[in-house]
Each structure stands twice: as C-alpha cells, then as structure tokens.
Amino acid sequence: MNEVFKALADPTRREILRELRSGERTAGDLADLFPLTKSTLSGHFAVLKAADLVQTEKRGTTVLYRLNTTVFQDVLTGLLGLFGEPEAHLKGEMKP
C-alpha cells in the first residue's frame, strides 16, 4: 500500500489517473495533455505501474494505459481498516 500512497502523492500522477477514468488512453494521448518531457512522463507511468494502479497493453508500437480498479478497491478496504473499530486493533483482529 506504500507504493499506492507514493503514487497518489504527486498531482501529475493523480491527473493521469483522472484522465484514465474515462477509459484507456495511449501513452501519446496522455503525453499531449501534460507539458512534460516524455522521459518525465515515463517516470510517472513507471510509478503508477509499480503501485499497480494502471495496467498496460502493448499493441504494436503503441502502449495503452487503463485503470486497475481492483487495486482501488483493495486500497479503499485497507483505508477503512485503518480507521475501523479501535477495539478490533486491541484484540489483534487488525494489523497495525
């Protein structure tokens, strides 16, 4: 989950995720939206992939990015667990 928080900490990466809410996009389409070098944007994609927040598919020379919604569900479950019932933590039912 630390990788997810690291990925979400950056506003550019959050904006990339917002763009992907409407569906898959090519790396070129996403690059056109940001005033960044391709190498900088590639670094952002790498962090998002490491956190498993995006999935990629290569079609010829084109790379497509899409949201990995399963990870978002896992993160929400983890967050709810962090702020769950305090007594559960004391009983050892939740991991710290």
Coordinates of N, CA, C and O in Angstrom, one line a residue:
M1 N 0.8 -1.2 0.0 CA 0.0 0.0 0.0 C 0.9 1.3 0.0 O 0.4 2.3 -0.4
N2 N 2.1 1.1 0.5 CA 3.0 2.3 0.4 C 3.2 2.8 -1.0 O 3.3 4.0 -1.2
E3 N 3.4 1.9 -1.9 CA 3.6 2.3 -3.3 C 2.4 3.1 -3.8 O 2.5 4.0 -4.6
V4 N 1.2 2.7 -3.4 CA 0.0 3.4 -3.8 C 0.0 4.8 -3.3 O -0.3 5.8 -4.0
F5 N 0.3 5.0 -2.0 CA 0.4 6.3 -1.4 C 1.4 7.2 -2.1 O 1.2 8.4 -2.3
K6 N 2.6 6.6 -2.4 CA 3.6 7.3 -3.1 C 3.1 7.8 -4.4 O 3.3 8.9 -4.8
A7 N 2.4 6.9 -5.2 CA 1.9 7.3 -6.5 C 0.9 8.4 -6.4 O 0.9 9.3 -7.2
L8 N 0.0 8.3 -5.4 CA -1.1 9.3 -5.3 C -0.6 10.6 -4.7 O -1.3 11.6 -4.8
A9 N 0.6 10.7 -4.2 CA 1.1 11.9 -3.6 C 1.5 13.0 -4.6 O 1.5 14.1 -4.3
D10 N 1.6 12.6 -5.8 CA 2.0 13.5 -6.9 C 0.8 14.0 -7.7 O 0.0 13.2 -8.2
P11 N 0.7 15.3 -7.8 CA -0.5 15.8 -8.6 C -0.6 15.4 -10.0 O -1.7 15.2 -10.6
T12 N 0.6 15.3 -10.7 CA 0.6 14.9 -12.1 C 0.1 13.4 -12.2 O -0.8 13.1 -13.1
R13 N 0.5 12.6 -11.3 CA 0.0 11.2 -11.3 C -1.5 11.1 -11.0 O -2.2 10.3 -11.6
R14 N -1.9 11.9 -10.1 CA -3.4 11.9 -9.8 C -4.2 12.4 -11.1 O -5.2 11.9 -11.4
E15 N -3.6 13.4 -11.8 CA -4.3 13.8 -13.0 C -4.3 12.8 -14.1 O -5.3 12.6 -14.8
I16 N -3.2 12.0 -14.2 CA -3.2 10.9 -15.2 C -4.3 9.9 -14.8 O -5.0 9.5 -15.7
L17 N -4.4 9.6 -13.5 CA -5.5 8.7 -13.1 C -6.9 9.2 -13.4 O -7.8 8.5 -13.9
R18 N -7.1 10.5 -13.2 CA -8.3 11.2 -13.6 C -8.6 11.0 -15.0 O -9.8 10.7 -15.4
E19 N -7.6 11.2 -15.9 CA -7.8 11.1 -17.3 C -8.2 9.6 -17.7 O -9.0 9.4 -18.6
L20 N -7.7 8.7 -17.0 CA -7.9 7.3 -17.3 C -9.3 6.8 -16.8 O -9.7 5.7 -17.2
R21 N -10.0 7.6 -16.0 CA -11.3 7.2 -15.6 C -12.3 7.1 -16.7 O -13.2 6.2 -16.7
S22 N -12.1 7.8 -17.8 CA -13.0 7.7 -18.9 C -12.7 6.6 -19.9 O -13.4 6.3 -20.8
G23 N -11.6 5.9 -19.6 CA -11.2 4.7 -20.4 C -9.7 4.7 -20.8 O -9.0 5.6 -20.4
E24 N -9.3 3.7 -21.5 CA -7.9 3.5 -21.8 C -7.5 4.6 -22.7 O -8.2 5.1 -23.5
R25 N -6.2 5.0 -22.6 CA -5.6 6.0 -23.4 C -4.2 5.6 -23.8 O -3.5 4.8 -23.0
T26 N -3.7 6.0 -24.9 CA -2.4 5.7 -25.3 C -1.4 6.6 -24.6 O -1.8 7.7 -24.1
A27 N -0.2 6.2 -24.5 CA 0.9 7.0 -23.9 C 1.0 8.3 -24.6 O 1.1 9.4 -24.0
G28 N 0.9 8.3 -25.9 CA 0.9 9.6 -26.7 C -0.2 10.5 -26.4 O 0.0 11.7 -26.3
D29 N -1.4 10.0 -26.2 CA -2.6 10.8 -25.9 C -2.4 11.5 -24.5 O -2.7 12.6 -24.4
L30 N -1.9 10.7 -23.6 CA -1.6 11.2 -22.3 C -0.5 12.3 -22.3 O -0.6 13.3 -21.6
A31 N 0.5 12.0 -23.1 CA 1.7 12.9 -23.2 C 1.2 14.3 -23.7 O 1.7 15.3 -23.3
D32 N 0.2 14.3 -24.6 CA -0.3 15.5 -25.2 C -0.9 16.4 -24.2 O -1.1 17.6 -24.4
L33 N -1.4 15.8 -23.1 CA -2.1 16.6 -22.1 C -1.2 17.3 -21.0 O -1.7 18.1 -20.3
F34 N 0.1 16.9 -21.0 CA 1.0 17.4 -20.0 C 2.2 18.1 -20.6 O 2.8 17.6 -21.5
P35 N 2.6 19.3 -20.0 CA 3.8 20.0 -20.5 C 5.0 19.4 -19.9 O 5.8 20.1 -19.3
L36 N 5.2 18.1 -20.1 CA 6.4 17.4 -19.5 C 7.1 16.7 -20.6 O 6.6 16.3 -21.7
T37 N 8.4 16.4 -20.4 CA 9.2 15.6 -21.4 C 8.7 14.2 -21.3 O 8.1 13.7 -20.3
K38 N 8.9 13.5 -22.4 CA 8.5 12.1 -22.4 C 9.2 11.3 -21.4 O 8.6 10.3 -20.8
S39 N 10.4 11.6 -21.1 CA 11.1 10.8 -20.0 C 10.5 11.1 -18.6 O 10.4 10.1 -17.8
T40 N 10.1 12.3 -18.4 CA 9.5 12.6 -17.1 C 8.2 11.9 -17.0 O 7.8 11.3 -16.0
L41 N 7.4 11.9 -18.1 CA 6.1 11.3 -18.1 C 6.3 9.8 -17.9 O 5.5 9.1 -17.2
S42 N 7.3 9.2 -18.6 CA 7.6 7.8 -18.5 C 7.9 7.4 -17.0 O 7.4 6.3 -16.5
G43 N 8.5 8.3 -16.3 CA 8.8 8.0 -14.9 C 7.5 8.0 -14.1 O 7.4 7.2 -13.2
H44 N 6.6 8.9 -14.4 CA 5.3 8.9 -13.7 C 4.5 7.6 -14.0 O 3.9 7.0 -13.1
F45 N 4.6 7.2 -15.3 CA 3.9 5.9 -15.6 C 4.5 4.7 -14.9 O 3.8 3.8 -14.4
A46 N 5.8 4.7 -14.7 CA 6.5 3.7 -14.0 C 6.1 3.6 -12.5 O 5.9 2.5 -12.0
V47 N 5.9 4.7 -11.9 CA 5.5 4.8 -10.5 C 4.0 4.2 -10.4 O 3.7 3.4 -9.5
L48 N 3.2 4.6 -11.3 CA 1.8 4.2 -11.3 C 1.7 2.7 -11.6 O 0.9 2.0 -11.0
K49 N 2.6 2.2 -12.5 CA 2.6 0.7 -12.7 C 3.2 0.0 -11.5 O 2.6 -1.1 -11.2
A50 N 4.2 0.5 -10.9 CA 4.8 -0.2 -9.7 C 3.7 -0.3 -8.6 O 3.7 -1.2 -7.8
A51 N 2.9 0.7 -8.5 CA 1.8 0.7 -7.5 C 0.6 -0.1 -7.9 O -0.4 -0.3 -7.2
D52 N 0.7 -0.6 -9.2 CA -0.4 -1.5 -9.8 C -1.7 -0.7 -9.9 O -2.7 -1.3 -10.0
L53 N -1.6 0.6 -10.0 CA -2.8 1.5 -10.2 C -3.2 1.5 -11.7 O -4.3 1.8 -12.0
V54 N -2.3 1.2 -12.6 CA -2.6 1.2 -14.0 C -2.1 -0.2 -14.6 O -1.2 -0.8 -14.1
Q55 N -2.8 -0.6 -15.6 CA -2.4 -1.7 -16.4 C -2.0 -1.3 -17.8 O -2.6 -0.3 -18.3
T56 N -1.1 -1.9 -18.4 CA -0.6 -1.6 -19.7 C -0.9 -2.7 -20.7 O -0.9 -3.9 -20.3
E57 N -1.1 -2.3 -22.0 CA -1.2 -3.3 -23.0 C -0.5 -2.7 -24.2 O -0.7 -1.6 -24.6
K58 N 0.4 -3.5 -24.8 CA 1.2 -3.1 -26.0 C 0.5 -3.6 -27.2 O 0.2 -4.8 -27.3
R59 N 0.2 -2.7 -28.1 CA -0.4 -3.0 -29.4 C 0.5 -2.5 -30.5 O 0.5 -1.3 -30.8
G60 N 1.3 -3.3 -31.0 CA 2.3 -2.9 -32.0 C 3.3 -2.0 -31.3 O 4.0 -2.4 -30.3
T61 N 3.4 -0.8 -31.7 CA 4.4 0.2 -31.1 C 3.6 1.1 -30.1 O 4.3 2.0 -29.5
T62 N 2.3 0.9 -29.9 CA 1.5 1.7 -29.1 C 1.4 1.1 -27.7 O 1.1 -0.1 -27.6
V63 N 1.5 1.9 -26.6 CA 1.2 1.4 -25.3 C -0.1 2.0 -24.8 O -0.2 3.2 -24.8
L64 N -1.0 1.2 -24.4 CA -2.3 1.6 -23.8 C -2.2 1.5 -22.3 O -1.7 0.5 -21.8
Y65 N -2.8 2.5 -21.7 CA -2.9 2.5 -20.2 C -4.4 2.5 -19.8 O -5.2 3.2 -20.5
R66 N -4.7 1.8 -18.8 CA -6.0 1.8 -18.2 C -5.9 1.6 -16.7 O -4.9 1.1 -16.2
L67 N -7.0 2.1 -16.0 CA -7.0 2.0 -14.5 C -7.1 0.5 -14.1 O -7.8 -0.3 -14.8
N68 N -6.5 0.2 -13.0 CA -6.6 -1.1 -12.4 C -7.6 -0.9 -11.3 O -7.2 -0.6 -10.1
T69 N -8.9 -1.1 -11.5 CA -9.9 -0.8 -10.5 C -9.8 -1.7 -9.3 O -10.2 -1.4 -8.2
T70 N -9.3 -3.0 -9.5 CA -9.2 -3.9 -8.4 C -8.3 -3.3 -7.3 O -8.6 -3.5 -6.1
V71 N -7.2 -2.7 -7.7 CA -6.3 -2.1 -6.7 C -7.0 -1.0 -5.9 O -6.8 -0.9 -4.7
F72 N -7.8 -0.2 -6.6 CA -8.5 0.9 -5.9 C -9.5 0.3 -4.8 O -9.6 0.8 -3.7
Q73 N -10.1 -0.8 -5.2 CA -11.0 -1.5 -4.2 C -10.2 -2.0 -3.0 O -10.6 -1.8 -1.8
D74 N -9.0 -2.6 -3.2 CA -8.1 -3.0 -2.2 C -7.7 -1.9 -1.3 O -7.6 -2.0 -0.1
V75 N -7.3 -0.7 -1.9 CA -6.9 0.4 -1.1 C -8.0 0.9 -0.3 O -7.8 1.3 0.9
L76 N -9.2 1.0 -0.8 CA -10.3 1.5 0.0 C -10.6 0.6 1.2 O -10.8 1.0 2.3
T77 N -10.5 -0.7 0.9 CA -10.7 -1.7 2.0 C -9.6 -1.5 3.1 O -9.9 -1.5 4.3
G78 N -8.3 -1.3 2.7 CA -7.3 -1.0 3.6 C -7.4 0.3 4.4 O -7.2 0.3 5.6
L79 N -7.9 1.3 3.7 CA -8.1 2.6 4.4 C -9.3 2.4 5.4 O -9.2 3.0 6.5
L80 N -10.3 1.7 5.1 CA -11.4 1.5 6.0 C -10.9 0.7 7.2 O -11.3 1.0 8.4
G81 N -10.0 -0.2 7.0 CA -9.4 -1.0 8.1 C -8.6 -0.1 9.0 O -8.5 -0.3 10.2
L82 N -7.9 0.9 8.4 CA -7.1 1.8 9.2 C -7.9 2.6 10.2 O -7.5 2.9 11.3
F83 N -9.1 2.9 9.8 CA -10.0 3.8 10.6 C -11.1 3.0 11.2 O -12.1 3.6 11.5
G84 N -11.0 1.7 11.2 CA -12.0 0.9 11.8 C -12.1 0.9 13.3 O -11.6 1.8 13.9
E85 N -12.8 0.0 13.8 CA -13.1 -0.1 15.2 C -11.8 -0.2 16.0 O -11.1 -1.1 15.9
P86 N -11.6 0.7 17.0 CA -10.3 0.7 17.8 C -10.2 -0.6 18.6 O -9.1 -1.1 18.8
E87 N -11.3 -1.1 19.1 CA -11.2 -2.3 19.9 C -10.7 -3.5 19.1 O -10.1 -4.4 19.6
A88 N -11.0 -3.6 17.8 CA -10.5 -4.7 16.9 C -9.0 -4.7 16.9 O -8.4 -5.8 16.9
H89 N -8.4 -3.5 16.9 CA -6.9 -3.5 16.9 C -6.4 -4.0 18.2 O -5.4 -4.8 18.3
L90 N -7.0 -3.7 19.3 CA -6.6 -4.2 20.6 C -6.7 -5.7 20.8 O -6.0 -6.3 21.4
K91 N -7.7 -6.2 20.1 CA -8.0 -7.7 20.2 C -7.1 -8.5 19.2 O -7.2 -9.7 19.2
G92 N -6.3 -7.7 18.4 CA -5.5 -8.4 17.5 C -6.2 -8.8 16.2 O -5.7 -9.6 15.4
E93 N -7.4 -8.2 16.0 CA -8.1 -8.6 14.8 C -7.7 -7.8 13.5 O -8.0 -8.1 12.4
M94 N -7.0 -6.7 13.8 CA -6.5 -5.9 12.7 C -5.0 -5.8 12.8 O -4.4 -5.7 13.9
K95 N -4.4 -5.7 11.7 CA -2.9 -5.5 11.7 C -2.6 -4.0 11.8 O -3.3 -3.2 11.3
P96 N -1.6 -3.6 12.6 CA -1.3 -2.2 12.8 C -0.8 -1.6 11.5 O -0.4 -2.2 10.6

